[in-house]
Tab-separated table of C-alpha atoms in Angstrom:
chain	number	residue	atom	x	y	z
H	1	UNK	CA	60.918	48.023	20.390
H	2	UNK	CA	60.958	50.456	17.489
H	3	UNK	CA	59.362	47.764	15.325
H	4	UNK	CA	56.513	47.651	17.825
H	5	UNK	CA	56.114	51.426	17.492
H	6	UNK	CA	55.923	51.114	13.704
H	7	UNK	CA	53.318	48.358	14.004
H	8	UNK	CA	51.300	50.434	16.461
H	9	UNK	CA	51.206	53.354	14.015
H	10	UNK	CA	50.173	51.054	11.178
H	11	UNK	CA	47.227	49.900	13.298
H	12	UNK	CA	46.479	53.437	14.511
H	13	UNK	CA	47.073	52.229	18.072
H	14	UNK	CA	48.416	55.581	19.209
H	15	UNK	CA	48.040	54.856	22.907
H	16	UNK	CA	50.436	51.905	22.630
H	17	UNK	CA	52.760	53.954	20.432
H	18	UNK	CA	52.846	56.705	23.066
H	19	UNK	CA	53.730	54.267	25.852
H	20	UNK	CA	56.487	52.648	23.802
H	21	UNK	CA	57.946	55.988	22.783
H	22	UNK	CA	58.165	57.107	26.404
H	23	UNK	CA	60.367	54.084	27.120
H	24	UNK	CA	62.465	54.661	24.008
H	25	UNK	CA	62.996	58.326	24.859
H	26	UNK	CA	64.447	57.269	28.210
H	27	UNK	CA	66.801	54.751	26.576
H	28	UNK	CA	67.762	56.519	23.348
H	29	UNK	CA	66.611	60.166	23.384
H	30	UNK	CA	68.937	61.090	20.499
H	31	UNK	CA	67.896	58.266	18.166
H	32	UNK	CA	66.632	60.026	15.015
H	33	UNK	CA	63.974	57.372	14.333
H	34	UNK	CA	62.646	57.771	17.856
H	35	UNK	CA	62.520	61.521	17.261
H	36	UNK	CA	60.698	60.974	13.972
H	37	UNK	CA	57.963	58.866	15.574
H	38	UNK	CA	57.618	61.399	18.355
H	39	UNK	CA	56.925	63.883	15.542
H	40	UNK	CA	54.391	61.477	14.010
H	41	UNK	CA	52.661	61.170	17.382
H	42	UNK	CA	52.509	64.954	17.680
H	43	UNK	CA	51.109	65.105	14.155
H	44	UNK	CA	48.275	62.631	14.729
H	45	UNK	CA	47.528	64.349	18.049
H	46	UNK	CA	46.853	67.611	16.225
H	47	UNK	CA	50.024	69.347	17.448
H	48	UNK	CA	51.114	70.447	14.002
H	49	UNK	CA	53.629	73.102	15.070
H	50	UNK	CA	55.512	70.707	17.343
H	51	UNK	CA	55.552	67.986	14.679
H	52	UNK	CA	56.780	70.421	12.041
H	53	UNK	CA	59.651	71.527	14.282
H	54	UNK	CA	60.810	67.931	14.729
H	55	UNK	CA	60.599	67.163	10.996
H	56	UNK	CA	62.584	70.266	10.081
H	57	UNK	CA	65.268	69.500	12.650
H	58	UNK	CA	65.649	65.979	11.264
H	59	UNK	CA	66.052	67.348	7.734
H	60	UNK	CA	68.851	69.627	8.911
H	61	UNK	CA	70.729	67.062	11.005
H	62	UNK	CA	70.262	63.674	9.302
H	63	UNK	CA	71.587	62.039	6.119
H	64	UNK	CA	69.662	58.727	6.107
H	65	UNK	CA	67.704	58.836	2.796
H	66	UNK	CA	64.722	56.891	4.138
H	67	UNK	CA	64.448	59.050	7.246
H	68	UNK	CA	64.764	62.237	5.188
H	69	UNK	CA	62.042	61.042	2.819
H	70	UNK	CA	59.715	60.295	5.747
H	71	UNK	CA	60.365	63.708	7.290
H	72	UNK	CA	59.665	65.418	3.956
H	73	UNK	CA	56.388	63.556	3.655
H	74	UNK	CA	55.508	64.738	7.132
H	75	UNK	CA	56.169	68.333	6.116
H	76	UNK	CA	54.031	67.826	3.043
H	77	UNK	CA	51.160	66.808	5.276
H	78	UNK	CA	51.799	69.794	7.536
H	79	UNK	CA	53.918	72.730	6.407
H	80	UNK	CA	53.795	71.864	2.701
H	81	UNK	CA	50.034	71.594	2.549
H	82	UNK	CA	48.917	74.308	4.937
H	83	UNK	CA	47.340	77.363	3.428
H	84	UNK	CA	50.466	79.458	3.936
H	85	UNK	CA	50.024	81.733	0.943
H	86	UNK	CA	51.825	85.067	0.318
H	87	UNK	CA	49.993	88.365	0.538
H	88	UNK	CA	49.606	88.515	-3.230
H	89	UNK	CA	47.178	85.605	-3.129
H	90	UNK	CA	45.664	86.127	0.307
H	91	UNK	CA	42.169	86.874	-1.013
H	92	UNK	CA	40.582	83.636	-2.259
H	93	UNK	CA	38.251	83.522	-5.218
H	94	UNK	CA	34.576	83.109	-4.399
H	95	UNK	CA	33.258	81.514	-7.573
H	96	UNK	CA	33.507	77.744	-7.746
H	97	UNK	CA	35.152	77.409	-4.344
H	98	UNK	CA	33.276	74.173	-3.689
H	99	UNK	CA	34.581	72.572	-6.859
H	100	UNK	CA	37.443	70.164	-5.999
H	101	UNK	CA	40.580	70.072	-8.085
H	102	UNK	CA	44.199	68.971	-8.369
H	103	UNK	CA	47.486	70.898	-8.564
H	104	UNK	CA	50.360	69.237	-10.412
H	105	UNK	CA	54.072	70.078	-10.464
H	106	UNK	CA	56.025	69.227	-13.614
H	107	UNK	CA	59.633	68.042	-13.682
H	108	UNK	CA	62.370	70.589	-13.095
H	109	UNK	CA	65.757	70.361	-14.812
H	110	UNK	CA	68.733	69.721	-12.515
H	111	UNK	CA	70.399	73.027	-13.352
H	112	UNK	CA	67.236	74.974	-12.418
H	113	UNK	CA	66.474	73.264	-9.111
H	114	UNK	CA	68.498	75.675	-6.945
H	115	UNK	CA	66.876	78.837	-8.263
H	116	UNK	CA	63.362	77.410	-8.573
H	117	UNK	CA	63.648	75.830	-5.142
H	118	UNK	CA	64.163	79.317	-3.682
H	119	UNK	CA	61.170	80.619	-5.627
H	120	UNK	CA	59.029	77.703	-4.523
H	121	UNK	CA	60.074	78.260	-0.904
H	122	UNK	CA	59.094	81.937	-1.098
H	123	UNK	CA	55.585	81.210	-2.356
H	124	UNK	CA	54.829	78.234	-0.084
H	125	UNK	CA	56.595	79.579	3.016
H	126	UNK	CA	58.843	76.513	3.264
H	127	UNK	CA	62.565	76.407	3.950
H	128	UNK	CA	64.639	76.263	0.759
H	129	UNK	CA	65.946	72.746	1.404
H	130	UNK	CA	62.471	71.257	1.788
H	131	UNK	CA	61.061	73.245	-1.133
H	132	UNK	CA	63.821	72.078	-3.457
H	133	UNK	CA	63.248	68.461	-2.412
H	134	UNK	CA	59.541	68.737	-3.237
H	135	UNK	CA	60.199	69.699	-6.850
H	136	UNK	CA	60.027	66.596	-9.076
H	137	UNK	CA	63.003	65.688	-11.247
H	138	UNK	CA	60.970	63.292	-13.393
H	139	UNK	CA	57.408	63.310	-14.668
H	140	UNK	CA	54.538	64.867	-12.748
H	141	UNK	CA	53.962	65.213	-9.023
H	142	UNK	CA	50.521	65.504	-7.430
H	143	UNK	CA	51.242	68.340	-5.002
H	144	UNK	CA	47.865	69.529	-3.737
H	145	UNK	CA	44.193	68.528	-3.860
H	146	UNK	CA	41.326	70.631	-2.596
H	147	UNK	CA	39.077	73.535	-3.506
H	148	UNK	CA	39.808	74.435	-7.113
H	149	UNK	CA	39.648	78.210	-6.581
H	150	UNK	CA	42.364	78.049	-3.918
H	151	UNK	CA	44.521	75.729	-6.038
H	152	UNK	CA	44.183	78.103	-8.969
H	153	UNK	CA	45.357	81.025	-6.824
H	154	UNK	CA	48.345	79.042	-5.573
H	155	UNK	CA	49.096	77.746	-9.075
H	156	UNK	CA	49.130	81.235	-10.545
H	157	UNK	CA	51.472	82.430	-7.803
H	158	UNK	CA	53.844	79.521	-8.484
H	159	UNK	CA	53.651	80.025	-12.238
H	160	UNK	CA	54.474	83.709	-11.828
H	161	UNK	CA	57.874	82.824	-10.306
H	162	UNK	CA	58.692	80.236	-12.963
H	163	UNK	CA	57.542	76.983	-11.322
H	164	UNK	CA	56.218	74.537	-13.985
H	165	UNK	CA	52.741	73.856	-12.633
H	166	UNK	CA	49.212	73.287	-13.865
H	167	UNK	CA	45.844	72.587	-12.288
H	168	UNK	CA	42.494	71.093	-13.205
H	169	UNK	CA	39.018	70.991	-11.720
H	170	UNK	CA	37.357	67.642	-11.116
H	171	UNK	CA	34.406	68.851	-13.187
H	172	UNK	CA	36.707	69.264	-16.216
H	173	UNK	CA	38.018	65.732	-15.802
H	174	UNK	CA	34.536	64.269	-15.425
H	175	UNK	CA	33.369	65.994	-18.616
H	176	UNK	CA	35.687	63.788	-20.705
H	177	UNK	CA	33.717	60.804	-22.011
H	178	UNK	CA	35.319	57.368	-21.644
H	179	UNK	CA	34.535	54.559	-24.080
H	180	UNK	CA	35.481	51.005	-23.040
H	181	UNK	CA	36.823	49.275	-26.158
H	182	UNK	CA	35.738	45.692	-26.827
H	183	UNK	CA	37.672	45.309	-30.101
H	184	UNK	CA	38.594	46.931	-33.381
H	185	UNK	CA	36.225	45.622	-36.027
H	186	UNK	CA	38.360	47.246	-38.762
H	187	UNK	CA	41.754	48.970	-38.817
H	188	UNK	CA	42.012	50.253	-42.391
H	189	UNK	CA	41.467	52.603	-44.059
H	190	UNK	CA	39.705	54.109	-41.033
H	191	UNK	CA	39.310	52.281	-37.727
H	192	UNK	CA	35.984	51.242	-36.241
H	193	UNK	CA	35.803	50.180	-32.585
H	194	UNK	CA	33.068	48.271	-30.809
H	195	UNK	CA	32.796	49.856	-27.383
H	196	UNK	CA	30.612	50.746	-24.415
H	197	UNK	CA	29.776	54.269	-23.323
H	198	UNK	CA	29.555	55.563	-19.746
H	199	UNK	CA	26.058	54.099	-19.423
H	200	UNK	CA	27.250	50.640	-20.447
H	201	UNK	CA	25.524	50.753	-23.850
H	202	UNK	CA	27.299	48.783	-26.588
H	203	UNK	CA	27.821	50.421	-29.984
H	204	UNK	CA	30.435	51.252	-32.589
H	205	UNK	CA	32.521	54.332	-33.213
H	206	UNK	CA	34.229	55.223	-36.490
H	207	UNK	CA	37.014	57.788	-36.712
H	208	UNK	CA	40.183	58.646	-38.593
H	209	UNK	CA	43.609	57.659	-37.281
H	210	UNK	CA	44.642	61.295	-37.583
H	211	UNK	CA	42.084	62.199	-34.897
H	212	UNK	CA	44.126	60.406	-32.221
H	213	UNK	CA	46.277	63.113	-30.668
H	214	UNK	CA	48.130	60.959	-28.135
H	215	UNK	CA	47.989	57.724	-26.182
H	216	UNK	CA	48.525	56.957	-22.518
H	217	UNK	CA	49.821	53.616	-21.267
H	218	UNK	CA	49.870	52.279	-17.733
H	219	UNK	CA	50.160	49.125	-15.661
H	220	UNK	CA	48.144	48.482	-12.498
H	221	UNK	CA	48.603	45.672	-9.937
H	222	UNK	CA	45.938	43.032	-9.373
H	223	UNK	CA	45.818	41.928	-5.747
H	224	UNK	CA	44.828	38.717	-4.033
H	225	UNK	CA	44.419	38.388	-0.272
H	226	UNK	CA	46.586	36.097	1.858
H	227	UNK	CA	46.657	35.476	5.607
H	228	UNK	CA	49.827	36.356	7.531
H	229	UNK	CA	50.736	36.767	11.180
H	230	UNK	CA	50.745	40.446	11.984
H	231	UNK	CA	50.653	42.772	14.960
H	232	UNK	CA	51.038	40.755	18.189
H	233	UNK	CA	50.896	37.520	16.156
H	234	UNK	CA	47.320	38.100	15.126
H	235	UNK	CA	46.295	36.647	11.731
H	236	UNK	CA	45.722	39.400	9.201
H	237	UNK	CA	44.527	39.548	5.634
H	238	UNK	CA	47.108	41.241	3.432
H	239	UNK	CA	47.164	42.148	-0.236
H	240	UNK	CA	49.633	40.337	-2.471
H	241	UNK	CA	50.264	41.280	-6.099
H	242	UNK	CA	48.986	38.427	-8.238
H	243	UNK	CA	49.148	39.937	-11.723
H	244	UNK	CA	49.201	43.233	-13.609
H	245	UNK	CA	46.542	44.872	-15.771
H	246	UNK	CA	47.704	46.786	-18.846
H	247	UNK	CA	45.836	49.820	-20.166
H	248	UNK	CA	46.115	51.962	-23.258
H	249	UNK	CA	44.043	55.142	-23.623
H	250	UNK	CA	43.618	56.696	-27.080
H	251	UNK	CA	42.758	60.396	-26.905
H	252	UNK	CA	40.425	61.952	-29.460
H	253	UNK	CA	40.728	65.588	-28.422
H	254	UNK	CA	38.336	67.016	-31.014
H	255	UNK	CA	35.578	64.663	-29.825
H	256	UNK	CA	36.371	65.192	-26.123
H	257	UNK	CA	36.582	61.460	-25.522
H	258	UNK	CA	39.022	58.681	-24.622
H	259	UNK	CA	39.026	55.150	-26.007
H	260	UNK	CA	40.152	52.952	-23.102
H	261	UNK	CA	41.635	49.544	-23.964
H	262	UNK	CA	42.243	46.952	-21.217
H	263	UNK	CA	44.230	43.808	-22.012
H	264	UNK	CA	41.918	41.474	-20.067
H	265	UNK	CA	38.712	42.989	-21.461
H	266	UNK	CA	39.773	43.337	-25.068
H	267	UNK	CA	38.145	40.630	-27.232
H	268	UNK	CA	41.102	39.316	-29.227
H	269	UNK	CA	38.945	36.584	-30.804
H	270	UNK	CA	36.839	39.055	-32.761
H	271	UNK	CA	37.514	41.803	-35.256
H	272	UNK	CA	40.568	42.923	-37.142
H	273	UNK	CA	43.120	41.169	-34.919
H	274	UNK	CA	41.368	37.794	-34.613
H	275	UNK	CA	43.646	36.145	-37.199
H	276	UNK	CA	46.798	36.801	-35.154
H	277	UNK	CA	47.885	33.571	-33.476
H	278	UNK	CA	49.510	33.688	-30.045
H	279	UNK	CA	49.736	31.564	-26.919
H	280	UNK	CA	49.206	34.312	-24.329
H	281	UNK	CA	47.203	37.498	-23.843
H	282	UNK	CA	50.482	39.355	-23.345
H	283	UNK	CA	51.659	38.419	-26.841
H	284	UNK	CA	48.329	39.502	-28.295
H	285	UNK	CA	48.473	42.745	-26.316
H	286	UNK	CA	51.970	43.552	-27.562
H	287	UNK	CA	50.796	42.855	-31.111
H	288	UNK	CA	47.910	45.291	-30.625
H	289	UNK	CA	50.275	48.014	-29.393
H	290	UNK	CA	52.564	47.386	-32.369
H	291	UNK	CA	49.610	47.819	-34.736
H	292	UNK	CA	48.660	51.081	-33.032
H	293	UNK	CA	52.220	52.386	-33.341
H	294	UNK	CA	52.217	51.587	-37.047
H	295	UNK	CA	48.921	53.413	-37.563
H	296	UNK	CA	49.641	56.485	-35.408
H	297	UNK	CA	53.425	56.971	-35.354
H	298	UNK	CA	52.912	60.699	-34.909
H	299	UNK	CA	50.940	60.381	-31.653
H	300	UNK	CA	53.078	60.928	-28.537
H	301	UNK	CA	52.964	58.223	-25.871
H	302	UNK	CA	52.572	59.086	-22.186
H	303	UNK	CA	54.116	56.157	-20.318
H	304	UNK	CA	55.433	57.706	-17.087
H	305	UNK	CA	52.466	56.739	-14.934
H	306	UNK	CA	54.622	54.846	-12.409
H	307	UNK	CA	56.518	58.021	-11.470
H	308	UNK	CA	53.221	59.880	-11.040
H	309	UNK	CA	51.719	57.058	-8.965
H	310	UNK	CA	54.622	57.303	-6.511
H	311	UNK	CA	53.465	60.829	-5.575
H	312	UNK	CA	49.812	60.130	-4.765
H	313	UNK	CA	50.018	58.109	-1.519
H	314	UNK	CA	48.920	61.073	0.619
H	315	UNK	CA	45.880	61.819	-1.566
H	316	UNK	CA	43.849	58.622	-1.305
H	317	UNK	CA	40.752	60.465	-0.033
H	318	UNK	CA	40.429	63.021	-2.885
H	319	UNK	CA	41.343	60.312	-5.395
H	320	UNK	CA	38.572	58.088	-4.041
H	321	UNK	CA	36.051	60.699	-5.176
H	322	UNK	CA	36.997	60.153	-8.819
H	323	UNK	CA	35.267	57.483	-10.892
H	324	UNK	CA	38.220	55.657	-12.488
H	325	UNK	CA	36.128	53.681	-15.020
H	326	UNK	CA	38.665	50.845	-15.164
H	327	UNK	CA	36.379	48.021	-13.965
H	328	UNK	CA	39.036	45.794	-12.442
H	329	UNK	CA	37.969	42.810	-10.355
H	330	UNK	CA	38.902	43.946	-6.859
H	331	UNK	CA	37.540	43.078	-3.431
H	332	UNK	CA	37.775	46.802	-2.632
H	333	UNK	CA	38.698	49.975	-4.461
H	334	UNK	CA	42.375	50.828	-4.978
H	335	UNK	CA	43.496	54.451	-5.194
H	336	UNK	CA	45.932	53.531	-8.003
H	337	UNK	CA	42.961	52.988	-10.327
H	338	UNK	CA	41.853	56.571	-9.769
H	339	UNK	CA	45.462	57.718	-10.085
H	340	UNK	CA	45.721	56.262	-13.606
H	341	UNK	CA	42.389	57.803	-14.607
H	342	UNK	CA	43.616	61.149	-13.240
H	343	UNK	CA	46.935	60.832	-15.075
H	344	UNK	CA	45.228	60.109	-18.392
H	345	UNK	CA	42.569	62.804	-18.135
H	346	UNK	CA	45.158	65.388	-17.028
H	347	UNK	CA	47.212	64.524	-20.121
H	348	UNK	CA	44.026	64.940	-22.183
H	349	UNK	CA	43.420	68.434	-20.798
H	350	UNK	CA	47.064	69.421	-21.271
H	351	UNK	CA	46.911	68.464	-24.959
H	352	UNK	CA	43.558	70.150	-25.467
H	353	UNK	CA	44.578	73.396	-23.764
């Protein structure tokens, strides 16, 4: 019956979920998963305080990693994301309050997690256990999205107690120009790329290899739709990963632009790499990356996008407002496209700061 509850939540059929949970509470009132879905029902019903109490109790009493993770995510949606700010930051800024933005937590070393978890708990008004669990141990974590002025206030409060955090306004990210690379026409002595600007106009751009300050690499899934039997044996269209798209962004900080290279859109039959013989696009792509490494060995590579992507599931709405400029062939938009664009442009701003 619990599987039916899960399916009901997936289909936002909360009336059915409520009826099923009433039966389950009679049979197994102490079952932690039953308790969790009671909390979820309270959450979607707008009873945030009741839901938060259930999630916190589960965190204190349970050891199941999956259940704990679900309860933490619930607290992120409720206690972790409520505007529970300390007195020091109680007065919000007025200027630019309508400008959306993003607040990012950076990885915390294992030996610092205890102390910084306490500090994080103090600022966000969370219990120490939950606060410590929210601190990332690897890469970046998208922690908050909303009005930039409020995020800046919260970020400064967190930074003041030693939490590694940074924030960016959507307007700053949008100001970075993205060029879609068709191919390198020359590689030496200075590279020239044939590319399209934001307006789709084709042209060429010449620069020096030394201008590239860093590169960002990422892999995104390409989905196809298949029909499967779903809730109550009804046929449903579901996404299935068919392939993966590879991206490499070259950052030219001084020019405030990014050269975006996509394996399926790069024209390997023209330009400086046309003479390289290979059977597959993947071999040609790996050859291109090898050439870039040889030309810019000093440029750091940001390749931890997967860890960042794992933290953005609860932010699909604010991410959907970004223009990812990836141009993948999809039946509908995927928030992971915006997540990669966010990851790359955040790295750009960090380097340029």
